[in-house]
Coordinates of C-alpha atoms in Angstrom, one line a residue:
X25 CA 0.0 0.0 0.0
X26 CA 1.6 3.4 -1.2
X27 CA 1.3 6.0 2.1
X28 CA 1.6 9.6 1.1
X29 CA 2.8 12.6 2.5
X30 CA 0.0 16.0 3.2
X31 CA 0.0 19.2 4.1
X32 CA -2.3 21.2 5.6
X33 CA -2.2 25.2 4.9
X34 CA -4.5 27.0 7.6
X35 CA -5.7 24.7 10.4
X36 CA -8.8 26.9 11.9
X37 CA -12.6 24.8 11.8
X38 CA -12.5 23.5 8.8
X39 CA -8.6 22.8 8.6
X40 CA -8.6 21.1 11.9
X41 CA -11.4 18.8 10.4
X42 CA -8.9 17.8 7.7
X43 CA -6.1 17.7 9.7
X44 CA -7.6 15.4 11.7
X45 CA -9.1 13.4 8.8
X46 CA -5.6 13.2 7.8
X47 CA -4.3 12.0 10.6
X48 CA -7.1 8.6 10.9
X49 CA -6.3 7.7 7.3
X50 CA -4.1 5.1 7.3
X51 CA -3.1 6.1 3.6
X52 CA -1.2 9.0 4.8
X53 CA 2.5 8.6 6.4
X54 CA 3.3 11.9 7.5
X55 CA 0.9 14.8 8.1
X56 CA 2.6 18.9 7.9
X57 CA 0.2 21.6 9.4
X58 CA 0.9 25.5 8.3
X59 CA -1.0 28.2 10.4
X60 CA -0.2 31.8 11.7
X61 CA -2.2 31.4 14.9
X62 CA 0.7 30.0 17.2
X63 CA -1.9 28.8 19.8
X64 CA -4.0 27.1 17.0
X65 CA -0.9 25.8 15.0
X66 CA -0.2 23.8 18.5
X67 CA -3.3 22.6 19.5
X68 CA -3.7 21.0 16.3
X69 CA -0.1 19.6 16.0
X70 CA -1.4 17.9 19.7
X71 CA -4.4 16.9 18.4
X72 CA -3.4 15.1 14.9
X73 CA -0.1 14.5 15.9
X74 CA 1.5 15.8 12.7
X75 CA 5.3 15.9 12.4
X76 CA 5.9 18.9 11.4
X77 CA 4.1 22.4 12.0
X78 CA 5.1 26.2 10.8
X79 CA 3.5 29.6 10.7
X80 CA 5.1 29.6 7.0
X81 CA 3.0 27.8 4.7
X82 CA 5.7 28.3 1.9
X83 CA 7.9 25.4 4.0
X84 CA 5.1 23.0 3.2
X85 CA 5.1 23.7 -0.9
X86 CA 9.0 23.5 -0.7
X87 CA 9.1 20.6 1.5
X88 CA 10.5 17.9 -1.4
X89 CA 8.6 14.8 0.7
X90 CA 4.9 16.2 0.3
X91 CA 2.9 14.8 -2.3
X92 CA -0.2 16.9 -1.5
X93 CA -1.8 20.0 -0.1
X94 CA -4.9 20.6 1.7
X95 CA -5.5 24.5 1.6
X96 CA -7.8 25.4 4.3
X97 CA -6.6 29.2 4.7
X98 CA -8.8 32.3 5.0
X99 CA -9.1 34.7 3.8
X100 CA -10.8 33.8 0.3
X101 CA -8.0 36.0 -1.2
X102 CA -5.3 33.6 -0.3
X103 CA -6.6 30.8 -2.3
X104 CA -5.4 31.6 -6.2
X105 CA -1.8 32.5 -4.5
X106 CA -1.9 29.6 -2.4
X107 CA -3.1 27.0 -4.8
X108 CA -0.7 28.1 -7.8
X109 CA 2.3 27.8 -6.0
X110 CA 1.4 24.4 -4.7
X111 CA 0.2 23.6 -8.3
X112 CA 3.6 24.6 -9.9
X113 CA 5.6 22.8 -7.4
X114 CA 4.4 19.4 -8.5
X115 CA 1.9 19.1 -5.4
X116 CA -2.0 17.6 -5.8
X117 CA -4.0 20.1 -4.4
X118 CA -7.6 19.7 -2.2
X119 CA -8.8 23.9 -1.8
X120 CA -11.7 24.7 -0.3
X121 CA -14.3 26.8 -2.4
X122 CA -14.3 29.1 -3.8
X123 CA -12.1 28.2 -6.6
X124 CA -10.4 32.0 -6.8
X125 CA -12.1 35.5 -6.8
X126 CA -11.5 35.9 -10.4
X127 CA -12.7 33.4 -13.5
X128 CA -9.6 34.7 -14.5
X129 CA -7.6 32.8 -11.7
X130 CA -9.9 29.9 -11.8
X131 CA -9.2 29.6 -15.8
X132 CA -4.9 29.6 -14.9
X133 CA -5.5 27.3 -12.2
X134 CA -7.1 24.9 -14.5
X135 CA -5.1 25.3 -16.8
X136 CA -1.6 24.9 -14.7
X137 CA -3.3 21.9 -12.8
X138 CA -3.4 19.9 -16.5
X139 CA -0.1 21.5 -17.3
X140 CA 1.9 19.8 -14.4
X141 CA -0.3 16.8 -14.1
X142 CA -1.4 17.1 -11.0
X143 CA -5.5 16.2 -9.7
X144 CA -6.8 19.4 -8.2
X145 CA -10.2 18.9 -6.8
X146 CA -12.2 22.2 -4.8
X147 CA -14.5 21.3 -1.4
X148 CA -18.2 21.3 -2.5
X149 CA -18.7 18.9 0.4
X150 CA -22.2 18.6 0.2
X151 CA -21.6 15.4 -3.1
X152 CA -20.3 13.5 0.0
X153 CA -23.5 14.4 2.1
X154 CA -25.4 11.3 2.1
X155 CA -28.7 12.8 2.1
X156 CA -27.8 15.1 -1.3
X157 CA -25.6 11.6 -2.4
X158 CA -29.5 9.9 -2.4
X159 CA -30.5 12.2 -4.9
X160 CA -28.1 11.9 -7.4
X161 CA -28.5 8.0 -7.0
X162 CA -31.9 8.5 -7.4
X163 CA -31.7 10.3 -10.5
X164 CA -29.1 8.2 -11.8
X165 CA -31.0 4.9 -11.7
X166 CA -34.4 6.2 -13.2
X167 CA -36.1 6.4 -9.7
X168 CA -36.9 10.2 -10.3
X169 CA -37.2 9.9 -14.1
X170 CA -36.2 12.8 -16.1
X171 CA -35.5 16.0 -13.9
X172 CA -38.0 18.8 -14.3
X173 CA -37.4 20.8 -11.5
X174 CA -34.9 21.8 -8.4
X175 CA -35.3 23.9 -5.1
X176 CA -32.5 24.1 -2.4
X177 CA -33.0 26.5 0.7
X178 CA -30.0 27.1 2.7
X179 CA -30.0 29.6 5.8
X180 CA -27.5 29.9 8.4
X181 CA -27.2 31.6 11.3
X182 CA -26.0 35.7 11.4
X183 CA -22.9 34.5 13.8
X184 CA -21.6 33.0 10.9
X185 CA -22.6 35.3 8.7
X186 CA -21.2 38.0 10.0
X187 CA -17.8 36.1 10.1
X188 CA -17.9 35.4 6.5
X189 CA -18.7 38.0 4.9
X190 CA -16.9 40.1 7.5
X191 CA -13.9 38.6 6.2
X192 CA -14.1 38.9 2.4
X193 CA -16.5 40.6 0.0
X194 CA -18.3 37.8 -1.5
X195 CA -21.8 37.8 -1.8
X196 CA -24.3 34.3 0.0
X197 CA -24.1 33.4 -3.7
X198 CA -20.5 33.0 -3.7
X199 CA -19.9 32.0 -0.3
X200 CA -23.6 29.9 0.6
X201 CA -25.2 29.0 -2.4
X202 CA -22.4 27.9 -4.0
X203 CA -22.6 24.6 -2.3
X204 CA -25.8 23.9 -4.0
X205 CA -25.1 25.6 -7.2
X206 CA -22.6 22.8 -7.6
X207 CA -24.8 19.7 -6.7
X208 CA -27.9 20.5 -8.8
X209 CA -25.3 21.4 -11.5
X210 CA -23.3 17.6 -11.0
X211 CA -26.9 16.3 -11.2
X212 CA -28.2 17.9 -14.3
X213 CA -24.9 17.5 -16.4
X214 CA -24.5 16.9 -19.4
X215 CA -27.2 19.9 -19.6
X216 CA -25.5 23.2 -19.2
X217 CA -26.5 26.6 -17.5
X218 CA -27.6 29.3 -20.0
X219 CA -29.2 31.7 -18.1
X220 CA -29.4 33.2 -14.3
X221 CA -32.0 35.4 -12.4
X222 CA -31.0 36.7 -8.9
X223 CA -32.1 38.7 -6.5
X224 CA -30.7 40.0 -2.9
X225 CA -32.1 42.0 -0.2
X226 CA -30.3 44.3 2.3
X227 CA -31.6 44.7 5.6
X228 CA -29.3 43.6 8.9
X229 CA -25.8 42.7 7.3
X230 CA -26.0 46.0 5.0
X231 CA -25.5 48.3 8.1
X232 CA -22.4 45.8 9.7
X233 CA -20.3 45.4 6.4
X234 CA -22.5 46.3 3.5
X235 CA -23.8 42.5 2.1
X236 CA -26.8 41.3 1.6
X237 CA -28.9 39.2 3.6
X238 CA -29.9 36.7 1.2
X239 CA -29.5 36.1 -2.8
X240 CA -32.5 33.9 -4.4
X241 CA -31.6 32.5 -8.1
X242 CA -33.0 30.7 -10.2
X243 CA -30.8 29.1 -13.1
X244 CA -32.2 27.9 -16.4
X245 CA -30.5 24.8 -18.3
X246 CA -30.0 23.6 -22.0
X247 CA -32.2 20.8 -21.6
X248 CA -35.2 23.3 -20.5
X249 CA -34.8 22.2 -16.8
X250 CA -34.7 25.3 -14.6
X251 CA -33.7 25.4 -10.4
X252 CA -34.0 27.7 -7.4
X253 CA -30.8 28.1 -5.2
X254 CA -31.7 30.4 -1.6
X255 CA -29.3 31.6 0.6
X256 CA -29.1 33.7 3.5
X257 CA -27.1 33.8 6.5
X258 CA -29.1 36.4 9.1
X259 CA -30.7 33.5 11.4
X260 CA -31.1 34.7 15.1
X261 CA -27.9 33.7 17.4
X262 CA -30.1 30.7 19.4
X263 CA -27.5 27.6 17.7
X264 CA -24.5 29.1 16.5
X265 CA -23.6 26.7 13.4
X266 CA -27.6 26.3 13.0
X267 CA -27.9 25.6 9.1
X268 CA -31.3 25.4 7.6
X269 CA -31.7 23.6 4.6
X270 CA -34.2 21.9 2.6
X271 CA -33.8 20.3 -0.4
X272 CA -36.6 19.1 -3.3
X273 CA -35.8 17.8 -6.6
X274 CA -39.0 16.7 -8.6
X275 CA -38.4 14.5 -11.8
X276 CA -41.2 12.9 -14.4
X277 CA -41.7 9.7 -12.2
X278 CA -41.3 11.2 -9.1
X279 CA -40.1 13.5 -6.3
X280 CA -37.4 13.6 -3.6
X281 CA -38.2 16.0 -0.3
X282 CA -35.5 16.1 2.5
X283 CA -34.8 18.1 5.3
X284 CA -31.1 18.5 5.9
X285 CA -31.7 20.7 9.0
X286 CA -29.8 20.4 12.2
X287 CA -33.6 19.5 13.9
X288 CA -33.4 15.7 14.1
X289 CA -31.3 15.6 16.9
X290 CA -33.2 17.8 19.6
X291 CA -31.6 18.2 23.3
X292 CA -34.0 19.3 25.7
X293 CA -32.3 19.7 29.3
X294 CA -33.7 20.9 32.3
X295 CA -30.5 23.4 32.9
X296 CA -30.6 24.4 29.1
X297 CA -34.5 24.2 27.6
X298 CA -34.1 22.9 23.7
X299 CA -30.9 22.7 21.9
X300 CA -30.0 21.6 18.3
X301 CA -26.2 20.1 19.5
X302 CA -25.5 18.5 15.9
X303 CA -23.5 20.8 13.3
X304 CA -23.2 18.6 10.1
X305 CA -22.4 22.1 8.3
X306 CA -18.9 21.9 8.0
X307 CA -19.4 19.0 10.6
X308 CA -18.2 17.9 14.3
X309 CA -16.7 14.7 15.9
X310 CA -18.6 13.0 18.0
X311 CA -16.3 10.5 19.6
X312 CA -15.2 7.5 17.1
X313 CA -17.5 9.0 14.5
X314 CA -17.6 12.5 12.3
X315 CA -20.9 14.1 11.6
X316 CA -21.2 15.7 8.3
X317 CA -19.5 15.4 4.9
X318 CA -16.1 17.0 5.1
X319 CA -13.9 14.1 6.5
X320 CA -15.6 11.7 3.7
X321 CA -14.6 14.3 1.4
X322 CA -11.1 14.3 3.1
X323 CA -10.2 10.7 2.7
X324 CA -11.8 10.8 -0.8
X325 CA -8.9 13.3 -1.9
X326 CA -6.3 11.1 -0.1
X327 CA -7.5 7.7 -1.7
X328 CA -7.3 9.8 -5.2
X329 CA -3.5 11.0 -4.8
X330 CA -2.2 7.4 -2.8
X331 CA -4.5 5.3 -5.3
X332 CA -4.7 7.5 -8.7
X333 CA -8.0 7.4 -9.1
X334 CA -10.4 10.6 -10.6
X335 CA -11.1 13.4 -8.0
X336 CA -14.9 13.4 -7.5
X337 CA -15.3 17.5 -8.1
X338 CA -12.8 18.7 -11.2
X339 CA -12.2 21.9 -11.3
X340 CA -13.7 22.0 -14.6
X341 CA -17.1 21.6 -12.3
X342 CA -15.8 24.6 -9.9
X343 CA -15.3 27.0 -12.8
X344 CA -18.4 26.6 -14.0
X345 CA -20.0 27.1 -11.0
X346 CA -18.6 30.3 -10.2
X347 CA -19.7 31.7 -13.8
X348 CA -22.9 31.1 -12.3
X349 CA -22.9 32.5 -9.1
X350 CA -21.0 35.6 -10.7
X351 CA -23.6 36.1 -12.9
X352 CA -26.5 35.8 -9.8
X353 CA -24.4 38.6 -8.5
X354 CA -24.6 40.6 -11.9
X355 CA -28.0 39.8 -12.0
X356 CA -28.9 41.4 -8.8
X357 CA -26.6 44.5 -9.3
X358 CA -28.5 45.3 -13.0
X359 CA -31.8 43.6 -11.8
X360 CA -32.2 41.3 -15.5
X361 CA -31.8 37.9 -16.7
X362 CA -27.7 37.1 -17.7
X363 CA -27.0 34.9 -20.3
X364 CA -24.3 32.1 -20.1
X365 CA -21.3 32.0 -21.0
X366 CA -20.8 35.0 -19.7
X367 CA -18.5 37.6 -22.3
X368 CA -15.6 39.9 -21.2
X369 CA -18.1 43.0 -20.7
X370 CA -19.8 41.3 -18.4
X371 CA -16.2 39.9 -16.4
X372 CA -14.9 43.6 -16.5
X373 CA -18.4 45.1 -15.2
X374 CA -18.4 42.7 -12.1
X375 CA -14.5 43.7 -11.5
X376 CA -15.2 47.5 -11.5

């Protein structure tokens, strides 16, 4: 069995979840964590034993003895630096979404991943959410029939709202919706997006950073099939990783309904009243077990570099998803249908 070496860049919630995926897979030899929070950079080294930890994530994409990097770093900003150097140093690279701020730096990423042969894969965890994994199998093997129709509602809580978008200027489409973009897209294909509808409204996060509450968009396909993407993050501060969302995807032969809310597992305590303790979004341990997709999603990424098999998201898939949700957000600004592909009048209107 052929062990391989990882780095992790950025070890916060969600690069402690892959750290620590890392560190259970038995595919992995050595594990290297990079992080600028001292504190953080050794409770993580503790906590998935890795052998080697730095504030400098360039001393992972030098390090000669590791095969592939995990870049779990925030801001949003630092992911097209981050990713290219790691690309052009011969490393296989896991980033988390979104691919880059630019399609610009998405399209050299794409293209420098094929040019040095290396899989590159970004984290839309929710294909490895087995509730969302149902409905692709479901469609797949004729249970649904032909797709007609699509609605995802996702809604987290202003706590983490306020964090996000605090921290970069991307809009719920970018940052929320994107998740979902990406599914319904991966269960449509082949049909292709060729035109977007969006609309935001600004209430409580306009007068704490100036983004919108929520984006609403609706996407029309090639093959006549049309969906509804919602996302908002203003919920009230009760559960602070609360995520609402509902799924329903209605076919010729039949229709799948789910509730991917955090309400199935209810705590009621006579010290606390009613609590929803579960977080499956990004996801928690919870002892020998990990609720929530991203440590699946983790050892899929390892078992593709140690085993050479096809990463499940190509960043083929991520581009095209952020042409959509950059057109939601063009939409909204000019308040009209945008056609797909988008041209460079549209790119250089978003960037100004």
């Amino acid at each position: 069995m052929r062990q391989i070496n990882v780095g992790v860049v950025g070890t916060g919630w969600c690069g402690g979840i892959r750290a620590e995926a890392c560190c259970a897979n038995p595919l992995v030899a050595d594990l290297h964590i990079a992080e600028i929070n001292e504190e953080r950079l050794r409770e993580v080294q503790a906590s998935s034993r890795a052998a080697s930890a730095t504030t400098d994530y360039q001393r992972l994409i030098d390090n000669p003895d590791i095969d592939a990097i995990i870049i779990s770093a925030t801001p949003e900003t630092t992911h097209y630096p981050m990713a290219k150097a790691s690309i052009v140093a011969g490393k296989h690279v896991f980033l988390e979404k979104p691919i880059a701020i630019t399609l610009a730096e998405a399209d050299e990423l794409v293209a420098l991943a094929r040019q040095h042969g290396v899989k590159f894969t970004i984290g839309y965890s929710q294909r490895f959410n087995p509730k969302y994994a149902y409905i692709k199998k479901s469609l797949e093997d004729g249970t649904l029939g032909e797709p007609v129709s699509a609605l995802i509602s996702r809604h987290i809580t202003r706590s983490l709202g306020k964090k996000i978008s605090g921290r970069v200027k991307l809009s719920p489409a970018a940052m929320e919706a994107t998740h979902d973009l990406d599914f319904v897209l991966w269960c449509l294909e082949p049909a292709k997006p060729v035109r977007v509808y969006a609309q935001t409204v600004y209430k409580t996060m306009k007068e704490i950073n100036g983004a919108p509450d929520c984006t609403w968009i609706i996407v029309t396909m090639d093959s006549g099939v049309s969906f509804t993407i919602g996302a908002g993050w203003i919920l009230p501060l009760g559960y602070p990783n609360y995520s609402a969302t509902t799924l329903e995807m209605v076919g010729t032969k039949g229709a799948l309904l789910i509730d991917d809310t955090h309400r199935d597992v209810v705590l009621n305590t006579v010290d606390n009243g009613i609590q929803f303790p579960m977080s499956s979004m990004p996801g928690e341990p919870v002892n020998h077990v990990f609720a929530g997709p991203m440590a699946n999603e983790t050892h899929h990424f390892i078992e593709a570099v140690a085993l050479d098999k096809p990463v499940l998201v190509t960043p083929e898939q991520a581009r095209k998803v952020m042409e959509v949700y950059v057109a939601a957000d063009l939409s909204a600004e000019r308040n009209e249908p945008v056609s797909l592909p988008l041209n460079d009048a549209d790119i250089t209107s978003l960037a100004s």
